[in-house]
Amino acid sequence: MKTVIVIANPKPESFNHAIADSVIEGLKKANKEYEVWDLNKMNFNPVITKEEFQAFGYAQYDPNLEHFIDVLQNDCDQIVFVYPIIFFEMPAILKGFFDRVFIGTLIKDGDNPVDWKPSINIEKTFVIETSLGNMWDIITNQSKKQTDALTAQVLRRMGLYNPIIETYKSIGESTLEERQAFLKGLEIQFSRFDV
């Protein structure tokens, strides 16, 4: 089983890519198989079609997405999402990835249209988001906790379990040493997995 790393940043020299590289270095040390999905580099189309929207949740998807679905259902035991926060949200390309790919992993269960049974079962989910500033200073720490709790609940509904959500805040104010320490910590963390 492998780790899938999903990157949603169009700049190859970004801190997000450095984060992904650190995760990869850790996985290599753990002899863990991995696959990288750099959405911008792959020219992933985030726009959900009318046909996909009508089939939402019924495990029907664009055949061009078959590789993503196959890996998530059969070859993946942990997934890592890496992205910058843009206006308090994930980038549109990542939101479109969830819209388009995960409709193919959800199966309608019962008569209630919001009861979904995921056809994937990914044991560990990591969300590593970055922010130029400390956006949570604008609101409250409680809102951050509530947002993370809601995100975790949504991820579990899709079959992405045990989510760990980490936000690297204030990149613009952090020092090179602080960023390097964060990257080294990630490498160490991802080198210690036993799955």
Coordinates of N, CA, C and O in Angstrom, one line a residue, residues 64-145:
N64 N -11.7 9.6 -17.4 CA -10.3 10.1 -17.2 C -9.8 10.2 -15.8 O -8.6 10.4 -15.6
L65 N -10.7 10.0 -14.8 CA -10.3 10.0 -13.4 C -10.1 8.6 -12.9 O -9.9 8.4 -11.7
E66 N -10.1 7.6 -13.8 CA -10.1 6.2 -13.3 C -8.8 5.9 -12.5 O -8.9 5.1 -11.5
H67 N -7.7 6.4 -12.9 CA -6.4 6.1 -12.1 C -6.5 6.6 -10.7 O -6.2 5.9 -9.8
F68 N -7.1 7.8 -10.5 CA -7.2 8.4 -9.1 C -8.1 7.5 -8.3 O -7.8 7.1 -7.2
I69 N -9.2 7.1 -8.9 CA -10.2 6.2 -8.2 C -9.6 4.9 -7.8 O -9.7 4.4 -6.7
D70 N -8.9 4.3 -8.8 CA -8.3 3.0 -8.6 C -7.3 3.0 -7.5 O -7.3 2.1 -6.6
V71 N -6.4 4.0 -7.5 CA -5.4 4.1 -6.4 C -6.1 4.3 -5.1 O -5.7 3.6 -4.1
L72 N -7.0 5.2 -5.0 CA -7.7 5.4 -3.7 C -8.4 4.2 -3.2 O -8.4 4.0 -2.0
Q73 N -9.0 3.5 -4.1 CA -9.8 2.3 -3.6 C -8.9 1.1 -3.3 O -9.3 0.3 -2.5
N74 N -7.8 0.9 -4.0 CA -7.1 -0.3 -4.0 C -5.6 -0.3 -3.5 O -5.1 -1.3 -3.0
D75 N -5.0 0.9 -3.6 CA -3.5 0.9 -3.3 C -3.1 2.0 -2.3 O -1.9 2.1 -2.1
C76 N -4.0 2.6 -1.6 CA -3.6 3.8 -0.8 C -4.1 3.5 0.6 O -5.2 3.2 0.9
D77 N -3.1 3.6 1.6 CA -3.5 3.5 3.0 C -3.3 4.8 3.8 O -3.7 5.0 4.9
Q78 N -2.7 5.8 3.1 CA -2.6 7.1 3.7 C -2.4 8.2 2.6 O -1.9 7.9 1.6
I79 N -3.0 9.4 2.9 CA -3.0 10.4 2.0 C -2.6 11.7 2.6 O -2.9 11.9 3.8
V80 N -1.9 12.5 1.9 CA -1.4 13.8 2.4 C -1.8 14.9 1.4 O -1.5 14.8 0.2
F81 N -2.5 15.9 1.9 CA -2.9 17.1 1.1 C -2.1 18.3 1.6 O -2.0 18.6 2.8
V82 N -1.4 18.9 0.6 CA -0.6 20.1 0.9 C -1.0 21.2 0.0 O -1.1 21.1 -1.2
Y83 N -1.3 22.4 0.7 CA -1.8 23.5 -0.1 C -1.7 24.8 0.7 O -1.7 24.8 1.9
P84 N -1.8 25.9 0.0 CA -1.8 27.2 0.6 C -3.3 27.6 0.9 O -4.2 27.3 0.1
I85 N -3.5 28.3 2.0 CA -4.9 28.8 2.2 C -5.0 30.1 1.4 O -4.2 31.0 1.4
I86 N -6.1 30.2 0.7 CA -6.4 31.4 -0.2 C -7.8 31.9 0.2 O -8.8 31.1 0.1
F87 N -7.8 33.1 0.8 CA -9.1 33.6 1.3 C -9.8 32.6 2.2 O -11.0 32.3 2.0
F88 N -9.1 32.1 3.2 CA -9.7 31.2 4.2 C -10.0 29.8 3.7 O -10.6 29.0 4.4
E89 N -9.7 29.5 2.5 CA -10.1 28.2 1.9 C -9.0 27.6 1.1 O -8.0 28.2 0.9
M90 N -9.2 26.3 0.8 CA -8.2 25.6 -0.1 C -8.3 26.2 -1.5 O -9.4 26.7 -1.8
P91 N -7.3 26.0 -2.3 CA -7.4 26.5 -3.7 C -8.5 25.8 -4.4 O -8.9 24.6 -4.2
A92 N -9.0 26.5 -5.4 CA -10.1 26.0 -6.2 C -9.8 24.6 -6.9 O -10.7 23.8 -7.0
I93 N -8.6 24.5 -7.3 CA -8.2 23.2 -8.0 C -8.3 22.0 -7.0 O -8.7 20.9 -7.5
L94 N -8.0 22.2 -5.8 CA -8.2 21.1 -4.8 C -9.7 20.9 -4.5 O -10.1 19.7 -4.3
K95 N -10.4 22.0 -4.3 CA -11.9 21.8 -4.1 C -12.5 21.0 -5.3 O -13.3 20.1 -5.1
G96 N -12.1 21.4 -6.5 CA -12.5 20.6 -7.7 C -12.1 19.2 -7.7 O -12.8 18.3 -8.2
F97 N -10.9 18.9 -7.2 CA -10.4 17.5 -7.0 C -11.4 16.7 -6.1 O -11.8 15.6 -6.5
F98 N -11.7 17.3 -5.0 CA -12.7 16.6 -4.1 C -14.0 16.5 -4.8 O -14.6 15.4 -4.8
D99 N -14.5 17.5 -5.5 CA -15.8 17.5 -6.2 C -15.8 16.4 -7.2 O -16.8 15.6 -7.3
R100 N -14.8 16.3 -8.0 CA -14.8 15.4 -9.2 C -14.3 13.9 -8.8 O -14.9 13.0 -9.3
V101 N -13.3 13.8 -8.0 CA -12.7 12.5 -7.8 C -13.6 11.7 -6.7 O -13.9 10.6 -6.9
F102 N -13.9 12.4 -5.7 CA -14.6 11.7 -4.6 C -16.1 11.4 -4.9 O -16.6 10.5 -4.2
I103 N -16.7 12.0 -5.9 CA -18.0 11.5 -6.3 C -17.9 10.1 -6.8 O -18.9 9.3 -6.7
G104 N -16.8 9.7 -7.3 CA -16.6 8.3 -7.8 C -16.3 7.3 -6.7 O -16.2 6.1 -6.9
T105 N -16.1 7.8 -5.4 CA -15.8 6.9 -4.3 C -17.0 6.8 -3.4 O -17.0 6.0 -2.4
L106 N -18.1 7.5 -3.6 CA -19.2 7.5 -2.7 C -20.4 6.8 -3.4 O -20.7 6.9 -4.5
I107 N -21.0 5.9 -2.6 CA -22.1 5.1 -3.0 C -23.4 5.5 -2.2 O -23.3 5.5 -1.0
K108 N -24.5 5.7 -2.9 CA -25.7 6.0 -2.2 C -26.1 4.8 -1.4 O -26.1 3.7 -1.9
D109 N -26.5 5.0 -0.1 CA -26.8 3.9 0.8 C -28.2 4.3 1.4 O -28.3 5.2 2.2
G110 N -29.2 3.6 1.1 CA -30.5 3.8 1.7 C -31.3 4.8 0.9 O -30.9 5.3 -0.2
D111 N -32.4 5.3 1.5 CA -33.3 6.2 0.8 C -32.9 7.7 1.0 O -33.4 8.5 0.2
N112 N -32.2 8.0 2.0 CA -31.8 9.3 2.3 C -30.7 9.8 1.4 O -29.6 9.2 1.4
P113 N -30.9 10.8 0.5 CA -29.9 11.2 -0.5 C -28.6 11.7 0.1 O -27.6 11.8 -0.6
V114 N -28.6 12.0 1.5 CA -27.3 12.5 2.1 C -26.6 11.4 2.8 O -25.6 11.6 3.5
D115 N -27.1 10.2 2.8 CA -26.5 9.0 3.4 C -25.5 8.4 2.4 O -26.0 7.7 1.5
W116 N -24.3 8.5 2.6 CA -23.3 8.0 1.7 C -22.4 6.9 2.4 O -22.1 7.1 3.5
K117 N -22.1 5.9 1.6 CA -21.2 4.9 2.1 C -19.9 5.0 1.3 O -20.0 4.7 0.1
P118 N -18.8 5.4 1.8 CA -17.6 5.5 1.0 C -17.1 4.2 0.6 O -17.1 3.2 1.3
S119 N -16.6 4.1 -0.6 CA -16.0 2.8 -1.1 C -14.5 2.8 -1.0 O -13.8 1.9 -1.4
I120 N -14.0 3.9 -0.3 CA -12.6 3.8 0.0 C -12.4 3.8 1.5 O -13.4 4.1 2.3
N121 N -11.2 3.4 2.0 CA -11.0 3.3 3.4 C -9.5 3.6 3.6 O -8.7 2.7 3.7
I122 N -9.2 4.9 3.7 CA -7.8 5.3 3.9 C -7.6 5.5 5.4 O -8.2 6.4 6.0
E123 N -6.6 4.8 5.9 CA -6.4 4.8 7.3 C -5.9 6.1 7.9 O -6.3 6.4 9.0
K124 N -5.0 6.8 7.2 CA -4.5 8.0 7.8 C -4.6 9.1 6.8 O -4.2 8.9 5.6
T125 N -5.0 10.3 7.3 CA -5.2 11.5 6.4 C -4.4 12.6 7.0 O -4.6 12.9 8.2
F126 N -3.6 13.3 6.2 CA -2.9 14.5 6.7 C -3.2 15.6 5.8 O -3.2 15.6 4.6
V127 N -3.5 16.8 6.5 CA -3.8 18.0 5.8 C -2.7 19.0 6.3 O -2.7 19.3 7.5
I128 N -1.9 19.4 5.4 CA -0.8 20.4 5.8 C -1.1 21.6 4.9 O -0.9 21.7 3.7
E129 N -1.6 22.7 5.6 CA -2.0 23.9 4.9 C -1.0 25.0 5.4 O -0.5 25.0 6.5
T130 N -0.8 26.0 4.5 CA 0.1 27.1 4.8 C -0.6 28.4 4.6 O -1.6 28.5 3.8
S131 N -0.2 29.4 5.3 CA -0.8 30.7 5.3 C 0.3 31.8 5.3 O 1.2 31.7 6.1
L132 N 0.2 32.8 4.5 CA 1.1 33.9 4.5 C 1.1 34.6 5.8 O 2.1 35.1 6.3
G133 N -0.1 34.8 6.4 CA -0.2 35.4 7.7 C -0.8 34.5 8.7 O -0.9 33.3 8.5
N134 N -1.2 35.1 9.8 CA -1.9 34.3 10.8 C -3.4 34.6 10.7 O -3.9 35.5 11.4
M135 N -4.1 34.0 9.7 CA -5.5 34.3 9.4 C -6.4 34.2 10.6 O -7.4 34.8 10.8
W136 N -6.0 33.3 11.6 CA -6.8 33.0 12.7 C -6.8 34.1 13.7 O -7.6 34.2 14.6
D137 N -5.8 35.1 13.6 CA -5.9 36.3 14.4 C -7.1 37.1 14.0 O -7.6 37.9 14.9
I138 N -7.6 37.0 12.8 CA -8.7 37.8 12.3 C -10.0 37.3 13.0 O -10.9 38.1 13.4
I139 N -10.1 36.0 13.3 CA -11.3 35.5 14.0 C -10.9 35.0 15.3 O -10.2 35.7 16.1
T140 N -11.2 33.8 15.7 CA -10.8 33.3 17.0 C -10.2 31.9 16.9 O -10.5 31.2 16.0
N141 N -9.5 31.5 18.0 CA -8.9 30.2 18.0 C -10.0 29.1 18.0 O -9.9 28.0 17.5
Q142 N -11.1 29.4 18.7 CA -12.3 28.5 18.7 C -12.8 28.2 17.3 O -13.1 27.1 17.0
S143 N -12.8 29.3 16.5 CA -13.3 29.1 15.1 C -12.3 28.1 14.4 O -12.8 27.3 13.5
K144 N -11.0 28.2 14.6 CA -10.1 27.3 14.0 C -10.4 25.9 14.4 O -10.4 25.0 13.6
K145 N -10.6 25.7 15.7 CA -10.9 24.3 16.2 C -12.2 23.8 15.5 O -12.3 22.6 15.2

